DNA sequence: ATAACAATGCGACAAATTGTCGCGCTTTTT
DNA sequence: AAAAAGCGCGACAATTTGTCGCATTGTTAT
């Protein structure tokens, strides 16, 4: 098996352990991988001689969201395919990521094959047959209201009629993927 | 306040009760609403004299997925904004819906203001009235799933991934009116 | 620039809710 | 008829939420 045709790949991921593991796996599959532990600046983007064909973008880098970075990436590298990856997956951020230009969106944990499949635009065609769990529905609702509150946790808590402390705790937990 | 500027709205929804309720609410807000209980055929689409400005599309009509309908709708009415609504939400179908051309994707239960906000997406013109509280959202979701389970509490609890005892307790309490 | 106001994150402990288990009874399915 | 499933609920353990307070940071108004 030869090198993949589109093989310049970036990982933008601040979790070093995960990023390194993923990088090694992908290099073994023949990709030329660059690991960015934080979002590249515009200066860095403009001095890139070999544009990436694919970018794996972690949604949350430190306390920053990467969503606003997607349009900048698409401007700098119009043909680059972006897959967003996150441990805090929500429908609301999935919608935003795809609207911003990502080709796909995955919840961690995601295997290398899941990620590569996501670049190919392969998503499970299966329709869910069960309704969301109460827990999951709550998470999705919280995420949506939080976004509408401009990321302001106190305001979201007021709108949700939930105690701020409780909301903080819920936001700190990763939701079960269903 | 006059009629909304983009006010031809379609609801494509096979749940009659929900569809009618939604239609009445939206008509009261000044929209010209057409309720389709099933997907319009291509013949029907091509004989429409007034294109819809907005379409609320239920993801699941009977046993059919509406995802494939989105491109046909966008072809027939390129400027029409589509919001997908579903009682069986998932990230995968959200990604697919947005890639297919929907402007947003919502999990039921969703209030009218939630739905209208979903159309407004990028342009946050009018701040919606207060979102549903988490408590209220939960209650409405439980009621929906309980009804779908034929009133069977044990089955509803299984679908909701909630303990039966807990569900019993919740059903024994009436939610606070918000 | 400064003051006022709002948001933030989080520990400690009380209060409330959920989870587990078991029971006897009723209803539904085989 | 028998088996399986559903029902309601008490008791107690486990977990989550609510309350409070604190120090710090960020935002808005003067």
Short mmCIF file of C-alpha atoms (C1' of nucleotides) in Angstrom, two decimals:
data_model
loop_
_atom_site.label_atom_id
_atom_site.label_comp_id
_atom_site.label_asym_id
_atom_site.label_seq_id
_atom_site.Cartn_x
_atom_site.Cartn_y
_atom_site.Cartn_z
CA UNK A 1 0.00 0.00 0.00
CA UNK A 2 1.45 3.33 -1.11
CA UNK A 3 1.28 6.71 0.51
CA UNK A 4 -2.19 8.22 0.60
CA UNK A 5 -2.67 10.72 -2.20
CA UNK A 6 -3.72 13.55 0.08
CA UNK A 7 -1.23 13.08 2.81
CA UNK A 8 -0.30 16.34 4.44
CA UNK A 9 -2.22 16.25 7.68
CA UNK A 10 -2.34 18.60 10.67
CA UNK A 11 -3.45 17.75 14.15
CA UNK A 12 -4.43 20.78 16.22
CA UNK A 13 -4.74 19.38 19.72
CA UNK A 14 -3.53 20.56 23.11
CA UNK A 15 -3.78 17.20 24.82
CA UNK A 16 -0.18 16.14 24.22
CA UNK A 17 -0.60 12.47 24.97
CA UNK A 18 -3.58 12.08 22.66
CA UNK A 19 -2.02 14.25 19.98
CA UNK A 20 1.21 12.28 19.97
CA UNK A 21 -0.57 8.93 19.89
CA UNK A 22 -2.72 10.06 17.01
CA UNK A 23 0.28 11.49 15.19
CA UNK A 24 2.20 8.24 15.45
CA UNK A 25 -0.75 6.21 14.22
CA UNK A 26 -1.27 8.47 11.25
CA UNK A 27 2.42 8.59 10.36
CA UNK A 28 2.38 4.81 10.32
CA UNK A 29 -0.38 5.04 7.77
CA UNK A 30 1.88 7.18 5.62
CA UNK A 31 0.61 10.68 6.40
CA UNK A 32 2.97 13.58 6.83
CA UNK A 33 1.75 14.88 10.17
CA UNK A 34 2.28 18.20 11.91
CA UNK A 35 1.07 18.50 15.50
CA UNK A 36 0.04 22.00 16.61
CA UNK A 37 -0.61 22.23 20.35
CA UNK A 38 -2.37 25.55 19.83
CA UNK A 39 -4.05 27.43 17.04
CA UNK A 40 -1.58 28.71 14.48
CA UNK A 41 -1.44 32.48 14.16
CA UNK A 42 -2.22 34.21 10.91
CA UNK A 43 1.49 34.83 10.45
CA UNK A 44 2.17 31.13 10.81
CA UNK A 45 -0.62 30.27 8.39
CA UNK A 46 0.68 32.63 5.72
CA UNK A 47 4.21 31.23 5.90
CA UNK A 48 3.18 27.63 5.24
CA UNK A 49 4.80 26.33 2.09
CA UNK A 50 2.92 23.01 1.97
CA UNK A 51 -0.77 23.43 2.65
CA UNK A 52 -2.42 20.65 4.63
CA UNK A 53 -4.83 18.40 2.81
CA UNK A 54 -6.54 17.45 6.03
CA UNK A 55 -6.83 19.04 9.48
CA UNK A 56 -8.00 17.36 12.67
CA UNK A 57 -9.11 20.22 14.87
CA UNK A 58 -9.87 19.85 18.54
CA UNK A 59 -12.89 21.98 19.40
CA UNK A 60 -11.58 23.18 22.72
CA UNK A 61 -8.00 24.32 23.08
CA UNK A 62 -7.36 25.38 26.66
CA UNK A 63 -10.22 27.76 27.34
CA UNK A 64 -10.63 28.72 23.73
CA UNK A 65 -13.08 27.46 21.16
CA UNK A 66 -11.64 26.57 17.77
CA UNK A 67 -14.87 27.25 15.89
CA UNK A 68 -13.80 30.73 14.81
CA UNK A 69 -10.60 29.28 13.45
CA UNK A 70 -12.35 27.20 10.80
CA UNK A 71 -13.13 30.10 8.43
CA UNK A 72 -9.53 31.34 8.75
CA UNK A 73 -8.26 27.90 7.89
CA UNK A 74 -10.60 27.63 4.90
CA UNK A 75 -9.48 31.07 3.70
CA UNK A 76 -5.80 30.14 3.99
CA UNK A 77 -6.27 26.66 2.52
CA UNK A 78 -9.51 26.49 0.56
CA UNK A 79 -9.13 22.84 -0.44
CA UNK A 80 -8.27 21.58 3.00
CA UNK A 81 -10.70 19.18 4.66
CA UNK A 82 -11.38 19.77 8.35
CA UNK A 83 -12.70 17.26 10.86
CA UNK A 84 -13.60 18.65 14.27
CA UNK A 85 -13.02 16.40 17.28
CA UNK A 86 -14.26 17.01 20.82
CA UNK A 87 -14.87 15.44 24.18
CA UNK A 88 -17.72 17.84 24.74
CA UNK A 89 -19.77 16.99 21.70
CA UNK A 90 -23.09 18.66 21.16
CA UNK A 91 -25.47 19.01 18.29
CA UNK A 92 -25.23 22.78 18.50
CA UNK A 93 -21.47 22.86 18.05
CA UNK A 94 -21.70 20.18 15.34
CA UNK A 95 -24.07 22.39 13.38
CA UNK A 96 -21.81 25.39 13.83
CA UNK A 97 -18.69 23.48 12.84
CA UNK A 98 -20.22 22.15 9.63
CA UNK A 99 -21.68 25.53 8.76
CA UNK A 100 -18.26 27.04 9.31
CA UNK A 101 -16.80 24.63 6.78
CA UNK A 102 -15.84 21.41 8.54
CA UNK A 103 -16.51 18.23 6.57
CA UNK A 104 -17.30 16.30 9.69
CA UNK A 105 -17.49 16.30 13.47
CA UNK A 106 -16.62 13.52 15.86
CA UNK A 107 -17.02 12.86 19.54
CA UNK A 108 -13.99 11.58 21.43
CA UNK A 109 -13.03 8.88 21.88
CA UNK A 110 -12.65 8.33 18.16
CA UNK A 111 -10.44 5.74 16.59
CA UNK A 112 -8.03 6.51 13.80
CA UNK A 113 -10.24 4.65 11.38
CA UNK A 114 -13.26 6.68 12.56
CA UNK A 115 -11.30 9.85 11.91
CA UNK A 116 -10.13 8.80 8.47
CA UNK A 117 -13.62 7.70 7.57
CA UNK A 118 -14.86 11.09 8.68
CA UNK A 119 -12.59 12.76 6.12
CA UNK A 120 -14.07 10.62 3.43
CA UNK A 121 -17.43 12.08 4.27
CA UNK A 122 -18.54 8.73 5.53
CA UNK A 123 -20.97 9.12 8.31
CA UNK A 124 -23.19 6.47 9.68
CA UNK A 125 -26.39 6.53 7.70
CA UNK A 126 -28.23 4.89 10.54
CA UNK A 127 -31.10 6.83 11.93
CA UNK A 128 -31.38 6.65 15.68
CA UNK A 129 -34.33 4.59 16.74
CA UNK A 130 -34.42 5.72 20.34
CA UNK A 131 -35.11 9.18 21.66
CA UNK A 132 -32.35 11.03 23.42
CA UNK A 133 -31.90 10.14 27.05
CA UNK A 134 -32.97 12.79 29.49
CA UNK A 135 -29.33 13.37 30.36
CA UNK A 136 -28.32 13.84 26.76
CA UNK A 137 -31.27 16.11 26.00
CA UNK A 138 -30.37 18.26 28.95
CA UNK A 139 -26.78 18.55 27.76
CA UNK A 140 -27.87 19.57 24.28
CA UNK A 141 -30.28 22.15 25.63
CA UNK A 142 -27.68 23.57 27.97
CA UNK A 143 -25.19 23.88 25.11
CA UNK A 144 -27.66 25.72 22.98
CA UNK A 145 -28.69 28.18 25.68
CA UNK A 146 -25.07 28.69 26.63
CA UNK A 147 -24.25 29.64 23.07
CA UNK A 148 -27.21 31.98 22.94
CA UNK A 149 -25.91 33.56 26.13
CA UNK A 150 -22.60 34.31 24.46
CA UNK A 151 -20.83 31.70 26.55
CA UNK A 152 -21.87 33.47 29.75
CA UNK A 153 -22.43 30.74 32.32
CA UNK A 154 -24.24 32.93 34.86
CA UNK A 155 -26.66 34.17 32.22
CA UNK A 156 -27.28 30.68 30.88
CA UNK A 157 -27.97 29.46 34.40
CA UNK A 158 -30.51 32.27 34.87
CA UNK A 159 -32.23 31.44 31.60
CA UNK A 160 -32.29 27.75 32.38
CA UNK A 161 -33.54 28.42 35.92
CA UNK A 162 -30.66 26.36 37.17
CA UNK A 163 -28.24 27.19 39.92
CA UNK A 164 -24.96 28.47 38.60
CA UNK A 165 -22.97 25.99 40.68
CA UNK A 166 -24.96 23.14 39.30
CA UNK A 167 -24.47 24.35 35.77
CA UNK A 168 -20.75 24.66 36.37
CA UNK A 169 -20.65 21.07 37.59
CA UNK A 170 -22.63 19.81 34.63
CA UNK A 171 -20.38 21.63 32.18
CA UNK A 172 -17.31 20.11 33.79
CA UNK A 173 -18.57 16.59 33.22
CA UNK A 174 -18.33 14.94 29.88
CA UNK A 175 -21.67 13.78 28.61
CA UNK A 176 -22.20 10.13 27.83
CA UNK A 177 -22.47 9.63 24.12
CA UNK A 178 -25.59 7.72 23.19
CA UNK B 1 -45.41 44.85 14.83
CA UNK B 2 -46.17 44.02 11.21
CA UNK B 3 -46.00 40.75 9.41
CA UNK B 4 -42.56 39.13 9.38
CA UNK B 5 -40.66 39.92 6.21
CA UNK B 6 -40.04 36.32 5.25
CA UNK B 7 -43.35 34.84 6.14
CA UNK B 8 -44.24 31.93 3.92
CA UNK B 9 -43.57 28.97 6.11
CA UNK B 10 -44.06 25.25 5.62
CA UNK B 11 -44.29 22.64 8.33
CA UNK B 12 -43.58 19.11 7.12
CA UNK B 13 -44.67 16.97 10.05
CA UNK B 14 -46.74 13.81 10.35
CA UNK B 15 -47.62 14.22 14.00
CA UNK B 16 -50.95 15.97 13.49
CA UNK B 17 -51.39 17.27 16.99
CA UNK B 18 -47.93 18.78 17.13
CA UNK B 19 -48.15 20.08 13.57
CA UNK B 20 -51.48 21.80 14.19
CA UNK B 21 -50.32 23.33 17.44
CA UNK B 22 -47.19 24.65 15.82
CA UNK B 23 -49.12 25.95 12.84
CA UNK B 24 -51.52 27.91 15.04
CA UNK B 25 -48.71 29.42 17.04
CA UNK B 26 -46.86 30.50 13.92
CA UNK B 27 -49.97 31.89 12.26
CA UNK B 28 -50.53 33.98 15.36
CA UNK B 29 -47.06 35.36 14.82
CA UNK B 30 -48.08 36.40 11.33
CA UNK B 31 -46.64 33.60 9.22
CA UNK B 32 -48.52 32.13 6.29
CA UNK B 33 -48.28 28.48 7.18
CA UNK B 34 -48.82 25.37 5.11
CA UNK B 35 -48.83 22.05 6.96
CA UNK B 36 -47.69 19.05 4.93
CA UNK B 37 -48.29 15.72 6.71
CA UNK B 38 -45.96 13.99 4.27
CA UNK B 39 -43.17 14.92 1.90
CA UNK B 40 -44.45 16.81 -1.13
CA UNK B 41 -43.86 15.05 -4.43
CA UNK B 42 -41.78 16.61 -7.16
CA UNK B 43 -45.00 17.39 -9.05
CA UNK B 44 -46.33 19.22 -6.05
CA UNK B 45 -43.06 21.12 -5.61
CA UNK B 46 -43.01 22.25 -9.22
CA UNK B 47 -46.57 23.57 -9.10
CA UNK B 48 -45.98 25.85 -6.13
CA UNK B 49 -46.62 29.47 -7.03
CA UNK B 50 -45.39 30.99 -3.77
CA UNK B 51 -42.10 29.47 -2.65
CA UNK B 52 -41.67 29.02 1.08
CA UNK B 53 -39.18 31.25 2.84
CA UNK B 54 -38.80 28.80 5.69
CA UNK B 55 -39.41 25.06 6.11
CA UNK B 56 -39.66 23.17 9.34
CA UNK B 57 -38.87 19.61 8.38
CA UNK B 58 -39.43 16.67 10.65
CA UNK B 59 -36.55 14.23 10.25
CA UNK B 60 -38.69 11.16 10.44
CA UNK B 61 -42.00 10.95 8.61
CA UNK B 62 -43.60 7.62 9.29
CA UNK B 63 -40.71 5.27 8.68
CA UNK B 64 -39.03 7.50 6.14
CA UNK B 65 -36.08 9.79 6.61
CA UNK B 66 -36.44 13.31 5.29
CA UNK B 67 -32.72 13.86 4.83
CA UNK B 68 -32.81 13.07 1.13
CA UNK B 69 -35.58 15.57 0.70
CA UNK B 70 -33.40 18.53 1.67
CA UNK B 71 -31.45 18.73 -1.62
CA UNK B 72 -34.69 18.50 -3.60
CA UNK B 73 -36.15 21.30 -1.54
CA UNK B 74 -33.03 23.42 -2.03
CA UNK B 75 -33.14 22.77 -5.76
CA UNK B 76 -36.80 23.75 -6.01
CA UNK B 77 -36.45 26.76 -3.70
CA UNK B 78 -32.79 27.80 -3.47
CA UNK B 79 -33.41 30.67 -1.04
CA UNK B 80 -35.53 28.70 1.36
CA UNK B 81 -34.20 28.18 4.90
CA UNK B 82 -34.70 24.71 6.37
CA UNK B 83 -34.69 23.78 10.02
CA UNK B 84 -34.75 20.08 10.78
CA UNK B 85 -36.65 19.01 13.88
CA UNK B 86 -36.56 15.56 15.40
CA UNK B 87 -37.48 13.45 18.38
CA UNK B 88 -34.56 11.16 17.52
CA UNK B 89 -31.65 13.57 17.44
CA UNK B 90 -28.07 12.57 16.84
CA UNK B 91 -24.88 14.32 15.93
CA UNK B 92 -24.50 12.25 12.80
CA UNK B 93 -27.88 13.20 11.41
CA UNK B 94 -27.25 16.81 12.42
CA UNK B 95 -24.03 16.82 10.38
CA UNK B 96 -25.79 15.23 7.45
CA UNK B 97 -28.71 17.63 7.60
CA UNK B 98 -26.48 20.71 7.63
CA UNK B 99 -24.29 19.33 4.85
CA UNK B 100 -27.45 18.69 2.87
CA UNK B 101 -28.39 22.33 3.22
CA UNK B 102 -30.35 22.80 6.45
CA UNK B 103 -29.60 25.99 8.37
CA UNK B 104 -30.20 24.36 11.71
CA UNK B 105 -31.25 21.20 13.52
CA UNK B 106 -33.27 20.92 16.72
CA UNK B 107 -34.22 18.19 19.10
CA UNK B 108 -37.83 17.96 20.19
CA UNK B 109 -39.28 19.24 22.39
CA UNK B 110 -38.64 22.68 21.00
CA UNK B 111 -40.66 25.77 21.71
CA UNK B 112 -41.82 28.08 18.95
CA UNK B 113 -39.25 30.64 20.02
CA UNK B 114 -36.54 27.96 19.91
CA UNK B 115 -37.58 27.15 16.36
CA UNK B 116 -37.69 30.75 15.22
CA UNK B 117 -34.31 31.36 16.83
CA UNK B 118 -33.00 28.41 14.87
CA UNK B 119 -33.97 30.17 11.64
CA UNK B 120 -32.34 33.36 12.82
CA UNK B 121 -29.16 31.43 13.51
CA UNK B 122 -26.49 33.86 12.49
CA UNK B 123 -28.49 37.02 12.64
CA UNK B 124 -29.47 37.34 16.25
CA UNK B 125 -32.13 39.92 15.51
CA UNK B 126 -34.66 39.34 18.20
CA UNK B 127 -33.71 37.82 21.50
CA UNK B 128 -36.07 34.93 22.06
CA UNK B 129 -38.30 34.79 25.07
CA UNK B 130 -36.88 32.69 27.83
CA UNK B 131 -35.88 29.19 26.81
CA UNK B 132 -37.53 26.26 28.42
CA UNK B 133 -36.12 25.52 31.85
CA UNK B 134 -34.32 22.24 32.15
CA UNK B 135 -37.09 20.99 34.40
CA UNK B 136 -39.77 21.92 31.92
CA UNK B 137 -37.82 20.42 29.02
CA UNK B 138 -37.43 17.19 30.88
CA UNK B 139 -41.13 17.02 31.72
CA UNK B 140 -42.16 17.56 28.10
CA UNK B 141 -39.65 15.04 26.82
CA UNK B 142 -40.84 12.48 29.33
CA UNK B 143 -44.47 13.04 28.31
CA UNK B 144 -43.61 12.60 24.64
CA UNK B 145 -41.70 9.38 25.19
CA UNK B 146 -44.33 8.05 27.58
CA UNK B 147 -46.98 8.61 24.96
CA UNK B 148 -44.85 6.91 22.33
CA UNK B 149 -44.49 3.99 24.73
CA UNK B 150 -48.23 3.60 24.92
CA UNK B 151 -48.33 4.80 28.50
CA UNK B 152 -45.94 2.06 29.57
CA UNK B 153 -43.79 3.53 32.34
CA UNK B 154 -41.21 0.74 32.31
CA UNK B 155 -40.70 1.05 28.58
CA UNK B 156 -40.47 4.82 28.72
CA UNK B 157 -37.90 4.56 31.48
CA UNK B 158 -35.83 2.18 29.33
CA UNK B 159 -35.96 4.52 26.35
CA UNK B 160 -35.09 7.52 28.45
CA UNK B 161 -32.27 5.59 30.15
CA UNK B 162 -33.80 6.54 33.44
CA UNK B 163 -34.53 4.33 36.40
CA UNK B 164 -38.15 3.32 36.61
CA UNK B 165 -38.44 4.38 40.24
CA UNK B 166 -37.12 7.80 39.37
CA UNK B 167 -39.54 8.12 36.48
CA UNK B 168 -42.39 7.12 38.75
CA UNK B 169 -41.40 9.83 41.21
CA UNK B 170 -41.11 12.43 38.47
CA UNK B 171 -44.50 11.51 37.07
CA UNK B 172 -46.01 11.82 40.52
CA UNK B 173 -44.87 15.44 40.66
CA UNK B 174 -46.30 18.13 38.48
CA UNK B 175 -43.74 20.44 36.95
CA UNK B 176 -43.62 24.04 38.06
CA UNK B 177 -45.23 26.34 35.54
CA UNK B 178 -42.57 28.65 34.13
"C1'" DA C 1 -8.22 55.95 35.34
"C1'" DT C 2 -11.40 54.43 38.76
"C1'" DA C 3 -15.40 52.54 40.79
"C1'" DA C 4 -19.19 49.69 40.38
"C1'" DC C 5 -20.98 45.76 38.76
"C1'" DA C 6 -20.89 41.15 36.93
"C1'" DA C 7 -18.76 36.81 36.07
"C1'" DT C 8 -15.74 33.17 37.37
"C1'" DG C 9 -14.30 28.77 39.77
"C1'" DC C 10 -14.72 26.01 43.55
"C1'" DG C 11 -14.76 23.90 48.52
"C1'" DA C 12 -17.69 22.57 52.42
"C1'" DC C 13 -21.78 21.02 54.11
"C1'" DA C 14 -26.94 20.59 54.17
"C1'" DA C 15 -30.84 19.25 51.57
"C1'" DA C 16 -32.87 16.89 47.88
"C1'" DT C 17 -32.96 13.49 44.40
"C1'" DT C 18 -31.67 9.23 42.29
"C1'" DG C 19 -30.35 4.33 42.49
"C1'" DT C 20 -30.96 -0.16 44.38
"C1'" DC C 21 -33.55 -3.66 46.20
"C1'" DG C 22 -37.45 -6.11 47.41
"C1'" DC C 23 -42.27 -6.97 47.81
"C1'" DG C 24 -47.06 -8.08 46.57
"C1'" DC C 25 -50.28 -7.30 43.28
"C1'" DT C 26 -52.18 -6.58 38.50
"C1'" DT C 27 -51.97 -6.83 33.56
"C1'" DT C 28 -50.29 -8.62 29.33
"C1'" DT C 29 -48.29 -12.07 26.57
"C1'" DT C 30 -47.37 -16.74 25.36
"C1'" DA D 1 -53.11 -21.52 32.62
"C1'" DA D 2 -48.49 -20.14 33.11
"C1'" DA D 3 -44.95 -17.03 32.33
"C1'" DA D 4 -43.49 -12.58 31.73
"C1'" DA D 5 -43.94 -7.85 32.30
"C1'" DG D 6 -45.73 -3.88 34.50
"C1'" DC D 7 -47.16 -1.49 38.57
"C1'" DG D 8 -46.61 1.33 42.99
"C1'" DC D 9 -43.84 2.26 46.68
"C1'" DG D 10 -40.95 1.99 51.19
"C1'" DA D 11 -36.26 1.92 53.07
"C1'" DC D 12 -31.74 3.09 52.83
"C1'" DA D 13 -27.33 4.07 50.31
"C1'" DA D 14 -25.23 6.86 46.89
"C1'" DT D 15 -25.11 10.83 44.20
"C1'" DT D 16 -26.42 15.36 42.88
"C1'" DT D 17 -28.10 19.92 43.79
"C1'" DG D 18 -28.52 24.10 46.65
"C1'" DT D 19 -26.48 27.39 49.64
"C1'" DC D 20 -22.90 30.08 51.13
"C1'" DG D 21 -18.70 32.29 51.04
"C1'" DC D 22 -14.40 33.60 49.14
"C1'" DA D 23 -10.86 35.56 46.07
"C1'" DT D 24 -10.02 36.71 41.59
"C1'" DT D 25 -10.91 38.36 36.97
"C1'" DG D 26 -13.52 40.72 33.49
"C1'" DT D 27 -16.79 44.24 31.87
"C1'" DT D 28 -19.26 48.42 32.02
"C1'" DA D 29 -20.22 53.04 33.45
"C1'" DT D 30 -18.55 57.35 35.07
#
